[in-house]
Tab-separated table of C-alpha atoms in Angstrom:
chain	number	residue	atom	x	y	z
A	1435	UNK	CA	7.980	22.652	-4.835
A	1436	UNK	CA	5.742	25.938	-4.898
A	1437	UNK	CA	2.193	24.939	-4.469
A	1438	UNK	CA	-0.585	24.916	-7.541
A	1439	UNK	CA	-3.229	27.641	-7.273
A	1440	UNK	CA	-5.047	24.493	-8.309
A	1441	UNK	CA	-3.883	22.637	-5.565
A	1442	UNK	CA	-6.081	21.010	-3.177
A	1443	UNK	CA	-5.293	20.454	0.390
A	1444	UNK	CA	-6.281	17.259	2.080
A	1445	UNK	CA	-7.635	17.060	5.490
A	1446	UNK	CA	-6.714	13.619	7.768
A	1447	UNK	CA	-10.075	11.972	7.110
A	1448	UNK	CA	-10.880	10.558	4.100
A	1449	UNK	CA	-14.638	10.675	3.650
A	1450	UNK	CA	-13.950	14.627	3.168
A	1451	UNK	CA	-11.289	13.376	-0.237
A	1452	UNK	CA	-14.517	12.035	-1.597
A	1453	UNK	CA	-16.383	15.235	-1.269
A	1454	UNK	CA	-13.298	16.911	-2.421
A	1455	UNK	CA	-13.417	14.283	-5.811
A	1456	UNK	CA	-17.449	15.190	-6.528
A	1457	UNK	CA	-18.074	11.162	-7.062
A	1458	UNK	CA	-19.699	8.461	-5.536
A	1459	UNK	CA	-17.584	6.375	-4.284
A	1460	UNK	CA	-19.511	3.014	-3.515
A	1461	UNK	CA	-17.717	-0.351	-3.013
A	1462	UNK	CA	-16.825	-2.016	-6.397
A	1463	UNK	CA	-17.758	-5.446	-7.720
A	1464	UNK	CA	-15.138	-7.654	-7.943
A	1465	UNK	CA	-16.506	-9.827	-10.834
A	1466	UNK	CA	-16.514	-6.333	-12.857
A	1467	UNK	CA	-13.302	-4.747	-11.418
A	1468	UNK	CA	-10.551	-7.643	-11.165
A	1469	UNK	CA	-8.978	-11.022	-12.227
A	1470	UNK	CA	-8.435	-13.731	-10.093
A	1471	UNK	CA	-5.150	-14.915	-12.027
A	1472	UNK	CA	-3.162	-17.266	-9.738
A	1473	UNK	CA	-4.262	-20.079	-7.190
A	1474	UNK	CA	-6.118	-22.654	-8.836
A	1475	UNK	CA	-9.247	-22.117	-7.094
A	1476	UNK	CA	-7.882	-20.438	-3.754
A	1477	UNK	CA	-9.256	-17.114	-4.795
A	1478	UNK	CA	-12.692	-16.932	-4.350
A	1479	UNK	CA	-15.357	-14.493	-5.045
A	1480	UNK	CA	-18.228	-14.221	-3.001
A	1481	UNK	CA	-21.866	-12.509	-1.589
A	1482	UNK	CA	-22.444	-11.723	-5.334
A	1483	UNK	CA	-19.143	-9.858	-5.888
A	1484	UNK	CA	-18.688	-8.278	-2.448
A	1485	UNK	CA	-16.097	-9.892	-1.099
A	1486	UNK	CA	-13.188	-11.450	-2.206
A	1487	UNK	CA	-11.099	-13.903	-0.239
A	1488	UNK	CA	-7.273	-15.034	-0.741
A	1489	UNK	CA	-6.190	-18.378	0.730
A	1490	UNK	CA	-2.671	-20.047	1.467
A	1491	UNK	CA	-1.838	-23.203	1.554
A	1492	UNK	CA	1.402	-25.516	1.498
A	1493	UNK	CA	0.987	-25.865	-1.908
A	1494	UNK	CA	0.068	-22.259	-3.008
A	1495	UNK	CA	-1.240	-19.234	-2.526
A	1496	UNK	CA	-3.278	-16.881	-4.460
A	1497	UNK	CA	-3.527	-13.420	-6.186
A	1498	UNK	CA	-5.884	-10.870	-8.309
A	1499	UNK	CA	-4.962	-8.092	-10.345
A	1500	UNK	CA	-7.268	-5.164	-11.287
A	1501	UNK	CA	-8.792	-5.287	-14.949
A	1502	UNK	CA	-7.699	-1.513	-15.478
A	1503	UNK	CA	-4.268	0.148	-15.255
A	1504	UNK	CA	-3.999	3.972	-13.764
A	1505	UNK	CA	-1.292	6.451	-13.896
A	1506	UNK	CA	-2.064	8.709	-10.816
A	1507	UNK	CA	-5.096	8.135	-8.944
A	1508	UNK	CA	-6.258	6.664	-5.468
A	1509	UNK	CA	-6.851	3.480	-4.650
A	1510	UNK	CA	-8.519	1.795	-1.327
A	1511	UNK	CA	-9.535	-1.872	-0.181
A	1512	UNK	CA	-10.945	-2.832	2.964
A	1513	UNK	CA	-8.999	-5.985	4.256
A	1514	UNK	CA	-9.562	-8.082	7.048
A	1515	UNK	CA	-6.222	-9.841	7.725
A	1516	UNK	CA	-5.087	-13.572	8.177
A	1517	UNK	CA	-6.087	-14.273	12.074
A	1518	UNK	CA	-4.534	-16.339	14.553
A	1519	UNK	CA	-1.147	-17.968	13.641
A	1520	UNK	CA	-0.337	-16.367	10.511
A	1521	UNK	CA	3.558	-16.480	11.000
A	1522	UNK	CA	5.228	-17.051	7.594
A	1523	UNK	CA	2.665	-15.270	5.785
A	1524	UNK	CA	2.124	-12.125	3.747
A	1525	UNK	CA	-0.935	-10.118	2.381
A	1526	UNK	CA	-0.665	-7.762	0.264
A	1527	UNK	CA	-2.342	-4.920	-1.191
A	1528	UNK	CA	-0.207	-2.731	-4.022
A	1529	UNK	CA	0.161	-0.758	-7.350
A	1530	UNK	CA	2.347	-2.116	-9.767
A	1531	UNK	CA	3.821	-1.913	-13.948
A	1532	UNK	CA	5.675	-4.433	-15.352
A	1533	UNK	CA	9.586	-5.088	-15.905
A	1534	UNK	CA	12.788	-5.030	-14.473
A	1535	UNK	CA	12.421	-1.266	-14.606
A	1536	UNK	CA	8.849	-1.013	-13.492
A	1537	UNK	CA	7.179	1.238	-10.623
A	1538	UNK	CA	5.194	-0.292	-7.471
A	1539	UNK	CA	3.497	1.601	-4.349
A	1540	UNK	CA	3.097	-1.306	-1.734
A	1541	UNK	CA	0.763	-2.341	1.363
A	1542	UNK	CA	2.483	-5.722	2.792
A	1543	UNK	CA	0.971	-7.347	5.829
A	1544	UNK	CA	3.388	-9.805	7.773
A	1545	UNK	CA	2.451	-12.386	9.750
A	1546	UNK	CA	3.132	-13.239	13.228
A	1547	UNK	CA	2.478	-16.034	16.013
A	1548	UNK	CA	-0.237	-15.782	17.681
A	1549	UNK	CA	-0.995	-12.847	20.145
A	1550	UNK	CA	1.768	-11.014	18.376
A	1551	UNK	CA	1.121	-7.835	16.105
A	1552	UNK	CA	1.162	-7.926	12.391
A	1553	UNK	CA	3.874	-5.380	11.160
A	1554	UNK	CA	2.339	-3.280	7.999
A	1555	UNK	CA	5.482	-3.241	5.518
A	1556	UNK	CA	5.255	-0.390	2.568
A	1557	UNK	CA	7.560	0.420	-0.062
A	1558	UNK	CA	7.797	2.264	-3.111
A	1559	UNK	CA	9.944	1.421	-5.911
A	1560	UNK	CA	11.236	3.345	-8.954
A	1561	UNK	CA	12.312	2.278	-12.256
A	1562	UNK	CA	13.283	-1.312	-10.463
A	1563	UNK	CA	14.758	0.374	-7.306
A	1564	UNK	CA	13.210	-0.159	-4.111
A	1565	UNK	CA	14.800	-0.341	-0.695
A	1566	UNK	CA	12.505	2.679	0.927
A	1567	UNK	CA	10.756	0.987	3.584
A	1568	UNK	CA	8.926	2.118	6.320
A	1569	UNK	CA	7.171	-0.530	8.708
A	1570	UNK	CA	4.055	0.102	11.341
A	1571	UNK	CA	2.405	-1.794	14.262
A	1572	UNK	CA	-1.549	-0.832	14.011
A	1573	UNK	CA	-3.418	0.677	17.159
A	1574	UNK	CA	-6.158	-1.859	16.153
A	1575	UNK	CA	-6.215	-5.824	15.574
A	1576	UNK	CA	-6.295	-6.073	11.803
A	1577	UNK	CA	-8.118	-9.369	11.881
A	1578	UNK	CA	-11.155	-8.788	14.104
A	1579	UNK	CA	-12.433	-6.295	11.048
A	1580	UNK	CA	-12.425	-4.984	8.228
A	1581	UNK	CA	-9.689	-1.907	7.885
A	1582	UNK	CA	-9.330	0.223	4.661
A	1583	UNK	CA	-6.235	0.439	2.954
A	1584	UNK	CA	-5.508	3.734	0.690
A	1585	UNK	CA	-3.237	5.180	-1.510
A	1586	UNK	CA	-2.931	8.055	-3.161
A	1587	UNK	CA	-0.641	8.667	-5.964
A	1588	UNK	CA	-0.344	11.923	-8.160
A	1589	UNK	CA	2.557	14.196	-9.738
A	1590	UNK	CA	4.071	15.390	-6.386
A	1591	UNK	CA	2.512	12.778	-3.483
A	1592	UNK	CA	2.470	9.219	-2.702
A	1593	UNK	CA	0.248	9.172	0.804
A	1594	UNK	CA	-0.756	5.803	2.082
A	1595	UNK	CA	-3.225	5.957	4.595
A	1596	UNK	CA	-4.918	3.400	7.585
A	1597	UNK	CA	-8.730	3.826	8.209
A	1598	UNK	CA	-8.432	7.753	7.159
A	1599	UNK	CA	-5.004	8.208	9.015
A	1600	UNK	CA	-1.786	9.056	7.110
A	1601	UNK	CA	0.761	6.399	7.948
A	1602	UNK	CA	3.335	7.410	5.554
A	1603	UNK	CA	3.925	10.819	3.080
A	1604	UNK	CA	6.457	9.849	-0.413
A	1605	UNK	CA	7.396	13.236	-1.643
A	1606	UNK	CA	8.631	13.746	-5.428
A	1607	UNK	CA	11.992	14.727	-4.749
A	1608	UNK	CA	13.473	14.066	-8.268
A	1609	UNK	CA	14.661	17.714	-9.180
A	1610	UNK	CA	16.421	18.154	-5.890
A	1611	UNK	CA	18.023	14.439	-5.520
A	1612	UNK	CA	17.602	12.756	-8.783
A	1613	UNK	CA	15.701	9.773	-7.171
A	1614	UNK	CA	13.421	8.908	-9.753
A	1615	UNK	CA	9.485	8.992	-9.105
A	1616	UNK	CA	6.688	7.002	-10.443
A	1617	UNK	CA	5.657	9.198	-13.110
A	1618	UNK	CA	5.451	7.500	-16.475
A	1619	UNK	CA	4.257	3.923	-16.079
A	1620	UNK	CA	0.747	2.564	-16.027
A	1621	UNK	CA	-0.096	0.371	-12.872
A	1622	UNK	CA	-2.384	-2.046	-12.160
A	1623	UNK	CA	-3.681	-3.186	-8.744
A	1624	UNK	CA	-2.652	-6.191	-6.865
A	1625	UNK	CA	-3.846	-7.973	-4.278
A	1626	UNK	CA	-2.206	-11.600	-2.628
A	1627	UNK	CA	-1.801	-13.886	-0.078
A	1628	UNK	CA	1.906	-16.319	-0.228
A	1629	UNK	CA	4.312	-18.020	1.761
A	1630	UNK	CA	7.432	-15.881	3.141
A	1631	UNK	CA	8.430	-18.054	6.000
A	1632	UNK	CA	12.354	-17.664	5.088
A	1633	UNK	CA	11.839	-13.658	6.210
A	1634	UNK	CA	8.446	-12.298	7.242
A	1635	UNK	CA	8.071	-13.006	10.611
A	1636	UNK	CA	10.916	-11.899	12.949
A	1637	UNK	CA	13.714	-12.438	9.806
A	1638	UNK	CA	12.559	-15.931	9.466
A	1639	UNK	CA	13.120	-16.705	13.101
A	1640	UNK	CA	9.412	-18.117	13.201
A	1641	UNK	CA	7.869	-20.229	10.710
A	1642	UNK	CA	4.744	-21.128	9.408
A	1643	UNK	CA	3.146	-23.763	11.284
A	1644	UNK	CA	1.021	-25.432	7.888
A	1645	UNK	CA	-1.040	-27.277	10.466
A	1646	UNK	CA	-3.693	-24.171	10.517
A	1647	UNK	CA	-3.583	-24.314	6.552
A	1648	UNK	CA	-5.520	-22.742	4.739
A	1649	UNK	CA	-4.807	-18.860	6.153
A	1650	UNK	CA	-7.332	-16.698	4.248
A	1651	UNK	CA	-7.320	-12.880	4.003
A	1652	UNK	CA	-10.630	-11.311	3.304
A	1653	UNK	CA	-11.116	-8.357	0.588
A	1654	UNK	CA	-13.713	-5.834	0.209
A	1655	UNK	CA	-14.765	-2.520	-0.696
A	1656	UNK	CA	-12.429	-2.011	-3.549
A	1657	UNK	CA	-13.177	1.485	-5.171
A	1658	UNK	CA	-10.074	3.394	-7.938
A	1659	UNK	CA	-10.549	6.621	-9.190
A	1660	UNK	CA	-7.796	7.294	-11.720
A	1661	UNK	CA	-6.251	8.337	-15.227
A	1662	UNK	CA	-6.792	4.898	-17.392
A	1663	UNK	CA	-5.038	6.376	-20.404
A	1664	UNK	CA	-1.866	5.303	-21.558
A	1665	UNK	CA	-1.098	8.478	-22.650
A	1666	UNK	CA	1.401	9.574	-19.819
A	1667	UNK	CA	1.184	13.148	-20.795
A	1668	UNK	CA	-2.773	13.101	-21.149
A	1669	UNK	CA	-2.320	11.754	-17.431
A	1670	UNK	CA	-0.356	14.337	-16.148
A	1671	UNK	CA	-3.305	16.658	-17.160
A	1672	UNK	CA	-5.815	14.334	-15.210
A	1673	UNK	CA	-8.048	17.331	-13.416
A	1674	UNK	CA	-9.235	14.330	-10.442
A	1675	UNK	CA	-9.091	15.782	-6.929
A	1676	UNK	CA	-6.782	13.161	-6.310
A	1677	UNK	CA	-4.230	14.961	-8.543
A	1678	UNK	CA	-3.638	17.921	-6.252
A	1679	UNK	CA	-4.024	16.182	-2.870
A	1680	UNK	CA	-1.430	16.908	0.090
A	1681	UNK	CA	-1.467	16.932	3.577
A	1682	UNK	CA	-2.868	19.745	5.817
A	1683	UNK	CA	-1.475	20.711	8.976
A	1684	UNK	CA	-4.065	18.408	10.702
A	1685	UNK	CA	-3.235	15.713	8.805
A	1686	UNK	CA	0.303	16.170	9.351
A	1687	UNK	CA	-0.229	15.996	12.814
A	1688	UNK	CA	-1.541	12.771	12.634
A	1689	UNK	CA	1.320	11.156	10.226
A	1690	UNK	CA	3.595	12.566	12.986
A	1691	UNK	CA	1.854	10.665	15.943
A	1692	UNK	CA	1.842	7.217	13.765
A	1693	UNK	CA	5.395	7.852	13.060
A	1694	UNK	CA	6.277	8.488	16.320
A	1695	UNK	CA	3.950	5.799	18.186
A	1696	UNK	CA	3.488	2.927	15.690
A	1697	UNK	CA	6.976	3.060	13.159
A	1698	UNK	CA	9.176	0.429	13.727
A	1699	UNK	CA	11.512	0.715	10.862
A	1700	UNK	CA	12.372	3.607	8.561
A	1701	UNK	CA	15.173	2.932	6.157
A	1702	UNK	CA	15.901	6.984	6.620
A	1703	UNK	CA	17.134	6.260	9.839
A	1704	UNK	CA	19.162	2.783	9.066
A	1705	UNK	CA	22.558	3.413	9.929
A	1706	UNK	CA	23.966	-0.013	9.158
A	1707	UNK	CA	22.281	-0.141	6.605
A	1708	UNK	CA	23.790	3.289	5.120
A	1709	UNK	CA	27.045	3.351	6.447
A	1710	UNK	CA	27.681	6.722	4.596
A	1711	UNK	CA	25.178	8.525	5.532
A	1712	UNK	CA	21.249	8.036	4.892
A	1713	UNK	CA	19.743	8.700	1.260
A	1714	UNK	CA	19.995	11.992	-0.021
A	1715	UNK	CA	15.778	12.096	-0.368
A	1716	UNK	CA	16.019	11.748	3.752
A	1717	UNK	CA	17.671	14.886	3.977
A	1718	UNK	CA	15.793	17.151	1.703
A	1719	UNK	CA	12.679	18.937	3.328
């Protein structure tokens, strides 16, 4: 796709994106900015809005979505993971409409025994269709700290970033493949904590051990900067920083080292998976 004269280029560290976006961009308040909407009590806001933590149990876990919806924007959450023995369980952090049809960008944090590396799972799905995973070890233990999570989602660019680091680059390739790209549909943000013991860790090999119940995930720092409209095509004329942002050769760089030090699954490169050859968006450069 020719470049925008409008187009602006994003370096690898984030910080620069918010001098790029002219805004403040100061931690939210989650009593103003979400909705704790499942867990009977197991989501809990705290330090007067600061901090919002997710807990799992045998019986449940827990979930908030954001009060707004966006079409295009970016998105980032500081998380500080499940620790210890967290086999069996997921966190998530992720963009998503509603329907059988609907569109979702997704963080997904998978458990593991103890002493064993979470594996950061994202997706993006498509009018219903998913199936484009890409997975990642981190070069840091997620549960000591607090790591930020980002997205960023416009016309041409889904980037999902670690701490300022591209991790993964979703191009719009619909013209040249006719894979359909998150385009039209509002989505809200979502963040949870649930049981996936039948798959998360190692294919369901290791389960959750409910002894250590409750697992808690920690939540912080969540800032959006976005088109709130409905209006699709109003949207699509958003003038945000965000809506022109692509990677730089530096930044490029970096999304190559992650791929090639910390990627441990790419559904490009599934070959039993895709008997036939790998999807046709794998191919085009």
């Amino acid at each position: 796709m020719a470049s925008s004269p409008r187009r602006t280029v994003v370096c690898s560290v984030l910080p620069l994106l918010l001098l790029l976006a002219g805004a403040a961009r100061a931690s939210g308040n989650f009593y103003q900015d979400v909705d704790i909407t499942w867990g009977d009590g197991r989501g809990k806001i705290v330090g007067g809005g600061d901090v919002l933590t997710l807990s799992l149990d045998r019986a449940s876990g827990s979930g908030f979505q954001s009060k707004n919806q966006y079409l295009y924007g970016r998105f980032d959450m500081q998380i500080k993971l499940v620790p210890g023995d967290s086999a069996g369980t997921v966190a998530t952090f992720y963009l998503s409409s509603q329907g059988s049809a609907h569109d979702e960008i997704d963080f997904e944090f998978l458990g593991n025994a103890s002493g064993q590396p979470y594996t950061v799972h994202t997706n993006v799905y498509s009018q219903g269709k998913g199936g484009r995973e890409q997975q990642f070890r981190m070069w840091f233990d997620p549960t000591a700290d607090f790591h930020t999570y980002s997205v960023v989602w416009n016309p041409t660019h889904i980037l999902f970033y670690v701490d300022g680091t591209p991790i993964r680059e979703h191009r719009n390739r619909e013209a040249a493949t006719g894979l359909a790209y998150p385009r039209s549909q509002a989505m809200r943000v979502y963040a949870s904590v649930w049981d996936a013991e039948e798959w998360a860790t190692q294919g369901g090999r290791v389960r959750t051990d409910w002894s250590r119940a409750p697992f808690v995930a920690s939540y912080k720092g969540f800032a959006a900067s976005g088109c709130a409209s409905q209006d699709a095509a109003a949207c699509a004329r958003s003038n945000g920083a965000w809506m022109y942002q692509e990677l730089d050769a530096t930044a490029l760089d970096r999304l190559q080292w992650v791929q090639k030090n910390y990627m441990i699954y790419n559904y490009c490169t599934d070959t039993w998976r895709f008997k036939d050859g790998a999807p046709p968006e794998c191919a085009t450069k």
